Amino acid sequence: MSKKRIAILTSGGDAQGMNAAVRSVVRTALDKGAEVYAINEGYQGLVDDGDSIRRMDWDSVGGILQLGGTIIGSARSEAFRTREGRRTAARNLVRAGIDGLIVIGGDGSLTGANLFRAEWRSLISELVDAGEISAEEGAAYPNLSLVGLVGSIDNDFTGTDMTIGTDTALHRITEAVDAITSTAASHQRTFVVKVMGRNCGYLALMGALACGADWVLIPEAPPDVENWQEVLAERLRAGRKAGRRDSIVIIAEGARDREGNYIGSGDVQRALEEQLREEVRVTVLGHVQRGGRPSAFDRTLGTLMGHEAVNTILTATPDDEPVVIGIRNNRMTRLPLMESVRKTQAVAEAIEAKDYEKAMSLRSSSFKDAFQTFKTMVRALPHPVEQGKKRFRIAVLNAGAPSPGMNTAARAAIRLGLDMGHVMLGVHNGFEGLIDGEVEGMDWMSVSGWASRGGSMLGTTRRIPKGRDLYAIARVVEDHHIDALLLIGGWTAYEAAFNMLSSRPNFPSFNIPMICLPASINNNLPGSEFSIGADTALNSIVDAVDKIKQSAVATRRCFVVEVMGHYCGYLGLMGGMATGAERVYLHEEGVRLRDLQLDVEKLLSGFQSGKRLGLMIRNEYANPVYTTEFMCSLFEEEGKDVFDVRPAILGHLQQGGDPSPFDRVQATRLARMCLEYLIDHCDGGSSDSAFIGIQNGKILFHDLRDFDRMIDAEHQRPKEQWWLELKGIASLLAKTRPAG
Ligand code: ATP
Ligand code: MG
């Protein structure tokens, strides 16, 4: 039987991460023994003539992971909207011998794809009748297997938690809003920022949550009052009164009021100027949101989706419904294409029909959850405690190495606690500070600006209290009448909390509810698939490696890049996948001399046949003997005149930087849940303690007593690490060329 021939095209608006998907489709297909073609300029290229259909090989998708847009071009095609256009497209595919098609685009592109597939048989028979293809050709292509990938910055597709390009757009939005916030704060100004999203408020909502904006207007949830202008102005005034220097309102393109009338950024500006009697500035972000290099997440998402698409197409039977690849709860899923398109359009229709409840109900649970969190955050102002409720003293502490997003979490917890009338205490310098009694009352303004700031404003240390330290802590807990403890941090925080829990029989004052919020770039904490800071660190790695790669264009050079993570290979593997490293060395897998020997041979043959750049990523503790230095010397010695080798130890730049939008959103979400947990337990007089986490898309609380059962204590990592299942895909795509 002849080889399966698969074609890929990108259509509609471009989105960051499309290139990662194209690369992944091409390489996975080649690896599985299929032939693969790219169709330039979307459907237009398919209609125009056969010339836009280009055979791809392993190297034709080299070096594209870090590029924005799509290297195979995208377009909107009027011709493809007509049956005639689609018939020509079918003819061109048959002539090229292609019977599998992967389309990356938005809802429009996928609707077109579905129609095309549904019409396929009739298009073929028309072509045979018209003599444009032979009867044999027609018989050889009775079906078209079709798989869709959603590439759209709006994240407006129902059934998938994220679409390719959304995360990068959110990066651009947070960068811009952070910049605006600093100027707005200098001048005590109000800014209205308009972002994309005609039928979907995802970018606006997450951008607002990530940047600590004061208000958001989204299509799915118009203000629930008629006089929204006055309510909004009142809210901003209250913020100013509490000490805020800037006010930011984020508005989605498709925002509207209850009556369905569009609300433009100008409307908000005019209303606020009238109410506040001050100048209000407008910034329309426009196409910068589509610009720039793809984020680490979008590179990985495109890669995983592309891989899944090829697997789907290669195992499809003619009767299979066309599917679209989505990500649900952090795992790839296959969704029925047409049903998903229909549901997506149903949201738009519900908004059009002013059935906002329905529109909101069709959104994912994390969207609804984020909206709830945002509403709580903007309401958060210093309040007296509710009548009949007890006022608790809740201490917040950072522990372990600094991790971007720690401040975001601390801010959210402190403001929410104050909003409910509790006394919020900040502990400086981690357990070191707690031992020394560095405890201070926090007010609403003491966390101002923390949402976007990297590092740890409270200060953090890596001391794990033991022995006498525990006496000191017990004293401080008593002296400050601490009722509950929120620990935001990494391994140090977890181990310390567990120690306190275990020594309760000796220290009655430890009988208070405690909760750990995972914040570590290493992502090595039990009970959570993600820890706060890891996404930022991955983006820092990706940024650094992109630059390192650019520095090497003129020489034949291999880089050995060392990344952090302690004994956990998350940053190594995911960093490798997002940068296109050809090899990652992880402690989990071990490093053997024979592997290194093989790697040297592969490097040599690669460079000898024209390759210019080698990229190996090594986890810092991958192997105690085969260090980064050792590996460099080994490769250098063996590479001799063929290539040279440079180490790049990324070091602490991975712990620094402003938190990514994902880390900010999750930090806020988790902090809110932690605070609710503590208050509930205080209310109920319970001293149960926990660590919180995100698993399968849900927020879960694990009993703190289970900590030691869930970990590999020697290597300070969880016993189960979900991401290890991605190893196979990473190494497949990293091969220099397919075997044979
Ligand atoms: P985005 O909205 O993210 O920019 P999209 O894929 O929804 O992306 P559209 O402009 O709606 O963008 O569609 C892109 C192309 O897909 C169209 O120019 C057209 O060629 C094709 N297409 C869209 N809808 C249909 C349809 N109903 N029938 C046939 N082809 C269609
Ligand atoms: Mg669209």
XYZ file of C-alpha atoms in Angstrom, residues 83-675:
593
model
C -18.823 25.119 -3.787
C -16.881 25.660 -6.947
C -13.861 26.747 -4.968
C -14.093 23.692 -2.783
C -14.373 21.453 -5.845
C -11.144 22.895 -7.190
C -9.585 22.353 -3.799
C -10.660 18.713 -3.840
C -9.229 18.300 -7.315
C -5.882 19.702 -6.232
C -5.726 17.406 -3.239
C -6.544 14.324 -5.320
C -3.966 15.253 -7.909
C -1.392 15.578 -5.159
C -2.499 12.243 -3.774
C -3.442 13.657 -0.399
C -6.141 12.007 1.654
C -5.557 13.433 5.100
C -5.932 17.098 5.958
C -5.036 18.948 9.129
C -6.462 22.448 9.410
C -5.287 24.953 12.000
C -7.607 27.920 12.342
C -10.514 29.501 14.140
C -14.176 28.549 14.189
C -14.659 29.840 10.635
C -11.847 27.771 9.215
C -13.059 24.674 10.995
C -16.627 25.205 9.776
C -15.241 25.378 6.266
C -13.211 22.237 6.880
C -16.222 20.352 8.082
C -18.286 21.370 5.086
C -15.487 20.340 2.777
C -15.295 16.905 4.278
C -19.061 16.450 4.259
C -19.159 17.335 0.559
C -16.098 15.303 -0.367
C -17.839 12.368 -2.026
C -20.098 14.542 -4.122
C -17.218 16.821 -5.061
C -15.251 13.788 -6.231
C -18.067 12.455 -8.363
C -18.602 15.877 -9.910
C -14.910 16.031 -10.727
C -15.032 12.574 -12.308
C -18.116 13.494 -14.333
C -16.465 16.664 -15.538
C -13.374 14.705 -16.509
C -11.154 16.738 -14.216
C -9.924 13.612 -12.496
C -10.027 10.051 -13.736
C -12.476 7.465 -12.434
C -9.515 5.575 -10.926
C -8.387 8.664 -9.080
C -11.892 9.215 -7.856
C -12.111 5.650 -6.630
C -8.752 5.934 -4.886
C -9.893 8.835 -2.730
C -13.351 7.996 -1.470
C -12.842 9.845 1.799
C -10.931 12.696 3.280
C -9.690 12.264 6.816
C -9.814 15.546 8.562
C -8.536 16.856 11.869
C -8.794 20.396 13.164
C -6.575 22.328 15.556
C -7.841 25.536 17.043
C -5.484 28.420 16.412
C -7.088 31.595 17.694
C -5.931 34.169 20.185
C -9.476 34.751 21.450
C -9.763 31.373 23.191
C -13.324 31.321 21.968
C -13.635 27.656 21.066
C -15.942 25.517 23.160
C -14.575 22.221 24.405
C -10.938 23.134 24.706
C -9.518 24.946 27.717
C -7.012 26.801 25.600
C -6.490 27.529 21.933
C -3.143 28.008 20.243
C -2.070 31.649 20.577
C -4.141 32.708 23.572
C -1.385 32.502 26.140
C 0.982 34.584 24.025
C -1.677 37.224 23.465
C -2.155 37.335 27.207
C 1.578 37.893 27.601
C 1.380 40.897 25.274
C -1.620 42.244 27.156
C -0.026 41.947 30.593
C 3.202 43.529 29.354
C 1.228 46.445 27.986
C -1.036 46.864 30.996
C 1.934 46.633 33.390
C 3.591 49.435 31.458
C 0.424 51.517 31.464
C -0.065 50.886 35.173
C 3.318 52.353 36.020
C 2.627 55.562 34.116
C -0.933 55.723 35.392
C 0.308 55.387 38.971
C 2.834 58.190 38.508
C 0.126 60.605 37.419
C -2.869 59.234 39.342
C -4.640 58.531 36.120
C -7.426 56.385 34.892
C -6.836 54.243 31.830
C -9.234 52.296 29.674
C -7.520 49.450 27.815
C -9.272 47.678 24.988
C -8.288 44.127 24.104
C -9.416 41.609 21.481
C -12.349 39.237 21.904
C -15.558 39.730 19.975
C -17.565 36.968 21.540
C -15.233 35.896 24.227
C -14.042 37.828 27.239
C -11.204 35.460 28.039
C -8.328 37.822 27.217
C -9.983 40.753 28.965
C -10.882 38.770 32.063
C -7.546 37.006 32.509
C -5.680 40.189 31.636
C -7.645 42.069 34.273
C -7.071 39.366 36.857
C -3.362 39.162 36.058
C -2.807 42.904 36.199
C -4.969 43.703 39.166
C -7.276 45.896 37.076
C -10.230 47.612 38.744
C -12.956 46.606 36.353
C -13.536 44.460 33.316
C -16.213 44.546 30.653
C -16.784 41.295 28.769
C -19.429 40.181 26.279
C -20.674 37.208 28.336
C -21.404 39.215 31.452
C -22.527 42.787 30.885
C -22.777 44.960 33.988
C -25.846 43.792 35.875
C -27.069 47.290 36.471
C -28.411 49.890 34.086
C -26.430 52.780 35.514
C -23.130 50.920 35.164
C -21.338 54.201 34.506
C -22.114 55.461 37.991
C -21.373 52.156 39.677
C -18.039 51.935 37.890
C -17.091 55.498 38.830
C -18.078 54.796 42.422
C -15.854 51.716 42.469
C -12.882 53.645 41.145
C -13.455 56.415 43.670
C -13.489 53.878 46.479
C -10.204 52.459 45.220
C -8.651 55.912 45.231
C -9.929 56.531 48.691
C -8.290 53.332 49.868
C -5.026 54.703 48.490
C -4.725 53.444 44.930
C -2.879 55.782 42.614
C -4.081 54.369 39.336
C -7.275 52.947 37.934
C -7.367 50.512 35.057
C -10.481 49.368 33.235
C -10.114 46.570 30.709
C -12.702 46.197 28.017
C -13.159 43.427 25.461
C -13.921 44.298 21.842
C -17.338 42.694 22.119
C -18.355 44.261 25.439
C -21.966 45.353 25.683
C -24.602 46.397 28.142
C -27.676 44.462 29.287
C -29.631 45.759 26.321
C -27.056 44.434 23.908
C -25.682 47.835 22.927
C -21.954 47.755 22.310
C -19.860 49.561 24.870
C -16.817 51.080 23.246
C -13.687 52.317 24.970
C -14.834 55.854 24.109
C -18.122 55.310 25.939
C -16.283 54.268 29.064
C -13.911 57.194 28.719
C -16.714 59.748 28.364
C -18.715 58.284 31.205
C -15.780 58.283 33.562
C -14.621 61.770 32.631
C -18.085 63.034 33.378
C -18.347 61.221 36.675
C -14.820 61.580 37.968
C -14.130 65.019 36.511
C -10.666 64.026 35.400
C -8.992 63.087 32.175
C -9.293 59.434 31.193
C -6.909 57.875 28.694
C -7.703 55.130 26.218
C -5.305 52.544 24.834
C -6.453 50.175 22.108
C -4.019 47.279 21.980
C -4.921 46.008 18.508
C -2.466 43.867 16.608
C 0.339 43.917 19.156
C -1.672 41.114 20.698
C -0.868 38.924 17.720
C 2.768 39.950 17.679
C 6.008 38.764 19.166
C 7.470 35.394 19.878
C 5.243 32.595 21.091
C 5.198 31.888 24.816
C 6.535 28.634 26.241
C 2.985 27.381 26.749
C 1.905 28.033 23.161
C 4.960 26.241 21.824
C 4.187 23.228 23.940
C 0.470 23.357 23.198
C 1.065 23.564 19.434
C 3.548 20.723 19.687
C 1.264 18.408 21.638
C -1.772 19.188 19.511
C 0.127 18.644 16.274
C 1.342 15.300 17.522
C -2.135 14.228 18.566
C -3.564 15.364 15.223
C -1.253 13.087 13.261
C -1.951 10.145 15.536
C -5.654 10.755 15.053
C -5.440 10.923 11.306
C -3.285 7.834 11.032
C -5.685 5.736 13.057
C -8.907 7.140 11.610
C -11.309 4.904 9.743
C -13.460 6.266 6.902
C -16.552 6.331 9.077
C -14.956 8.331 11.857
C -16.406 11.764 12.441
C -13.893 14.550 11.915
C -12.418 15.710 15.193
C -10.771 18.731 16.609
C -7.910 18.373 19.068
C -8.386 20.149 22.352
C -6.754 20.366 25.731
C -8.957 19.532 28.687
C -7.696 19.516 32.230
C -4.144 19.502 31.003
C -4.546 16.470 28.689
C -5.075 16.175 24.952
C -8.598 15.269 23.916
C -10.414 14.615 20.659
C -13.695 16.457 20.256
C -16.314 15.969 17.563
C -15.591 18.845 15.200
C -19.056 19.843 14.134
C -20.584 19.656 17.573
C -17.798 21.824 18.956
C -18.211 24.401 16.223
C -21.938 24.426 16.889
C -21.442 24.946 20.602
C -18.962 27.713 19.922
C -21.472 29.462 17.728
C -24.154 28.915 20.346
C -22.227 31.191 22.705
C -22.185 33.956 20.120
C -25.894 33.420 19.494
C -26.689 33.518 23.192
C -24.850 36.821 23.518
C -26.670 38.145 20.489
C -29.970 37.066 22.026
C -29.002 38.745 25.303
C -29.156 35.411 27.072
C -26.038 36.132 29.094
C -26.692 33.437 31.633
C -26.605 30.858 28.904
C -23.474 32.365 27.366
C -21.720 32.172 30.714
C -22.948 28.651 31.375
C -21.351 27.498 28.128
C -17.946 28.719 29.272
C -15.469 26.411 30.970
C -15.423 26.023 34.730
C -12.053 27.767 34.996
C -13.466 30.757 33.137
C -16.397 30.983 35.518
C -14.101 30.469 38.457
C -11.788 33.246 37.260
C -14.735 35.579 36.849
C -15.818 34.836 40.392
C -12.304 35.475 41.667
C -12.091 38.717 39.761
C -15.387 39.955 41.111
C -14.207 39.159 44.616
C -10.857 40.866 44.045
C -12.330 44.130 42.768
C -14.734 44.214 45.645
C -11.927 43.703 48.124
C -11.658 46.813 50.235
C -11.013 47.155 53.941
C -14.254 46.171 55.651
C -15.265 45.572 59.235
C -15.918 41.956 59.998
C -19.462 40.783 59.359
C -21.742 40.998 62.331
C -21.718 37.917 64.487
C -18.476 36.686 62.883
C -15.206 36.343 64.662
C -12.206 38.326 63.582
C -9.221 36.080 62.948
C -5.534 36.830 62.796
C -4.109 35.169 59.723
C -0.396 35.187 58.993
C 1.057 34.961 55.483
C 4.588 33.794 54.908
C 6.866 33.023 51.961
C 9.327 30.185 52.280
C 11.962 28.600 50.079
C 13.631 30.088 47.035
C 11.855 33.077 45.513
C 9.348 32.175 42.856
C 7.553 34.606 40.537
C 3.928 34.845 41.574
C 4.562 34.642 45.337
C 3.689 38.316 45.654
C 0.598 37.921 43.535
C -0.627 35.200 45.870
C 0.254 37.137 49.021
C -1.517 40.241 47.733
C -4.674 38.368 46.860
C -4.800 36.615 50.222
C -4.129 39.770 52.209
C -6.697 41.886 50.378
C -9.370 39.226 50.504
C -8.742 38.705 54.207
C -8.974 42.437 54.910
C -12.115 42.622 52.833
C -13.713 40.111 55.161
C -12.580 42.061 58.189
C -9.798 39.806 59.407
C -6.410 40.905 60.639
C -3.776 39.995 58.093
C -0.210 39.591 59.275
C 2.826 39.506 57.039
C 5.814 37.459 58.191
C 9.111 38.747 56.854
C 11.946 36.507 55.674
C 10.246 33.167 55.874
C 10.735 30.895 58.863
C 13.875 32.768 59.791
C 11.670 35.820 60.337
C 8.961 33.844 62.068
C 11.528 32.523 64.543
C 12.666 36.094 65.191
C 9.137 37.425 65.461
C 9.263 39.603 62.356
C 5.493 39.802 62.102
C 3.695 42.915 60.925
C 0.090 43.928 60.368
C -0.678 44.457 56.688
C -3.105 46.975 55.290
C -4.778 47.275 51.936
C -2.095 49.520 50.469
C 0.880 47.581 51.802
C 0.429 45.096 48.955
C -0.171 47.690 46.253
C 1.549 46.799 42.988
C 2.389 43.275 44.135
C 0.235 41.549 41.501
C 2.848 42.002 38.817
C 6.039 42.035 40.806
C 8.593 39.205 40.759
C 10.681 38.075 43.707
C 9.310 38.047 47.237
C 8.258 41.316 48.833
C 7.758 39.676 52.207
C 11.200 38.179 51.944
C 11.900 34.481 51.906
C 14.562 32.155 53.270
C 15.265 28.472 52.963
C 15.595 27.676 56.640
C 13.498 24.736 57.719
C 12.749 25.076 61.438
C 13.843 22.177 63.606
C 14.496 21.545 67.283
C 14.804 24.795 69.217
C 13.430 26.805 66.316
C 10.064 25.253 66.996
C 10.030 26.664 70.532
C 10.677 30.120 69.165
C 7.920 29.746 66.582
C 5.463 28.494 69.181
C 6.178 31.632 71.215
C 5.661 33.923 68.251
C 2.407 32.206 67.309
C 1.175 32.739 70.865
C 2.463 36.297 71.258
C 0.873 37.428 68.014
C -2.264 35.392 68.580
C -1.956 33.839 65.162
C -5.109 31.870 64.356
C -4.091 30.480 60.974
C -1.082 30.277 58.715
C -0.798 30.559 54.944
C 2.554 29.316 53.645
C 3.358 30.341 50.100
C 6.445 28.582 48.892
C 8.306 25.498 47.789
C 9.761 22.449 49.442
C 10.876 24.433 52.497
C 7.330 25.581 53.183
C 5.893 22.101 52.846
C 8.506 20.387 54.951
C 8.321 23.055 57.641
C 4.539 22.853 57.798
C 4.765 19.090 58.033
C 7.303 19.390 60.878
C 5.028 21.756 62.743
C 2.133 19.406 62.241
C 4.137 16.448 63.496
C 5.288 18.304 66.601
C 1.804 19.385 67.652
C 1.876 17.102 70.704
C 4.769 19.187 72.051
C 3.521 22.576 70.933
C -0.187 23.119 71.474
C -0.009 26.501 69.739
C 0.599 24.676 66.467
C -2.971 23.466 66.615
C -4.102 26.035 64.103
C -5.145 25.478 60.521
C -2.227 25.764 58.121
C -2.208 25.586 54.355
C 0.621 25.435 51.811
C 0.287 27.080 48.418
C 2.726 25.630 45.862
C 5.138 28.332 44.714
C 8.359 27.032 43.270
C 9.890 27.285 39.832
C 10.949 23.643 40.186
C 7.395 22.335 40.034
C 8.430 19.588 42.420
C 5.584 19.747 44.928
C 3.121 16.961 45.644
C -0.582 17.251 44.927
C -0.340 19.796 42.150
C 0.443 19.549 38.468
C 1.691 23.117 38.516
C 3.393 25.252 41.053
C 3.355 29.021 40.869
C 6.481 30.328 39.167
C 7.250 27.358 36.949
C 5.544 28.918 33.925
C 7.500 32.131 34.370
C 10.737 30.185 34.713
C 9.950 28.254 31.535
C 9.411 31.503 29.691
C 12.716 32.799 31.031
C 14.436 29.641 29.801
C 12.803 29.959 26.401
C 13.820 33.628 26.135
C 17.389 32.879 27.104
C 17.736 29.914 24.778
C 16.259 31.856 21.852
C 19.014 34.406 22.331
C 21.713 31.805 22.786
C 20.611 30.166 19.540
C 20.767 33.464 17.676
C 24.301 34.044 18.891
C 25.476 30.939 17.112
C 24.370 31.456 13.534
C 27.794 31.560 11.948
C 29.574 28.698 13.653
C 29.020 25.014 14.170
C 28.350 24.963 17.825
C 26.699 22.831 20.432
C 25.308 24.396 23.598
C 24.826 22.529 26.805
C 22.248 24.542 28.694
C 21.851 23.808 32.393
C 18.482 24.559 33.949
C 17.244 24.494 37.539
C 14.721 22.142 39.099
C 16.742 20.343 41.774
C 15.974 16.668 41.174
C 12.824 17.447 39.235
C 13.165 17.448 35.459
C 10.074 19.508 34.683
C 11.944 22.630 33.577
C 14.410 20.491 31.645
C 11.823 18.519 29.717
C 9.324 21.300 29.094
C 12.125 23.773 28.370
C 13.570 21.294 25.906
C 10.235 20.799 24.194
C 9.612 24.549 23.898
C 13.055 25.336 22.523
C 13.486 22.337 20.265
C 16.448 20.913 22.159
C 17.656 17.699 20.646
C 18.362 16.073 23.961
C 17.335 16.595 27.558
C 19.156 15.021 30.479
C 16.986 14.364 33.494
C 17.684 12.825 36.845
C 14.498 10.807 36.527
C 15.912 9.031 33.499
C 19.521 8.950 34.593
C 22.522 9.641 32.405
C 24.715 6.750 31.273
C 28.063 6.855 29.582
C 26.688 4.877 26.654
C 24.001 7.532 26.138
C 26.622 10.235 26.053
C 28.610 8.233 23.558
C 25.584 7.902 21.321
C 24.871 11.618 21.698
C 28.415 12.448 20.609
C 28.047 10.252 17.554
C 24.738 11.857 16.647
C 26.212 15.310 17.068
C 29.171 14.438 14.885
C 27.120 13.011 12.054
C 24.648 15.871 12.310
C 27.282 18.558 12.070
C 29.089 16.678 9.324
C 25.952 16.699 7.236
C 25.440 20.434 7.489
C 23.771 21.122 10.792
C 24.945 24.341 12.434
C 23.575 24.278 15.915
C 23.242 21.726 18.662
C 21.172 22.244 21.773
C 21.252 19.970 24.793
C 19.406 20.784 27.982
C 20.623 19.352 31.240
C 18.818 19.441 34.560
C 21.174 20.730 37.260
C 21.159 17.496 39.247
C 20.817 15.102 36.317
C 23.940 13.248 37.371
C 26.526 14.100 40.016
C 29.498 12.867 37.946
C 28.481 13.784 34.417
C 28.264 17.455 35.172
C 27.652 20.200 32.646
C 31.360 20.875 32.655
C 32.183 17.240 32.126
C 29.732 16.939 29.268
C 31.109 20.012 27.578
C 34.672 18.718 27.812
C 33.610 15.357 26.486
C 31.715 16.791 23.523
C 34.477 19.274 22.817
C 37.135 16.591 22.802
C 35.144 14.304 20.561
C 33.877 17.092 18.352
C 37.415 18.350 17.672
C 37.439 20.202 14.339
C 33.823 19.469 13.516
C 32.064 21.600 16.125
C 32.766 23.463 19.311
C 30.873 23.385 22.585
C 29.745 26.040 25.035
C 28.080 25.667 28.384
C 25.271 28.009 29.357
C 24.248 27.767 32.980
C 21.081 29.805 33.188
C 21.164 30.129 36.978
C 19.130 32.616 38.873
C 17.565 34.401 35.949
C 15.104 31.509 36.159
C 13.937 32.605 39.596
C 13.587 36.254 38.669
C 11.338 38.223 36.381
C 7.783 39.403 36.609
C 5.325 36.555 36.889
C 3.731 35.327 33.682
C -0.026 35.810 33.221
C -0.652 32.129 33.882
C 1.265 32.252 37.168
C -0.572 35.380 38.243
C -3.985 33.997 37.446
C -3.310 30.696 39.201
C -1.688 32.431 42.168
C -4.762 34.591 42.663
C -7.111 31.671 42.244
C -5.222 29.464 44.694
C -4.778 32.246 47.240
C -8.506 32.855 47.264
C -9.197 29.157 47.877
C -6.525 28.953 50.588
C -7.937 31.910 52.433
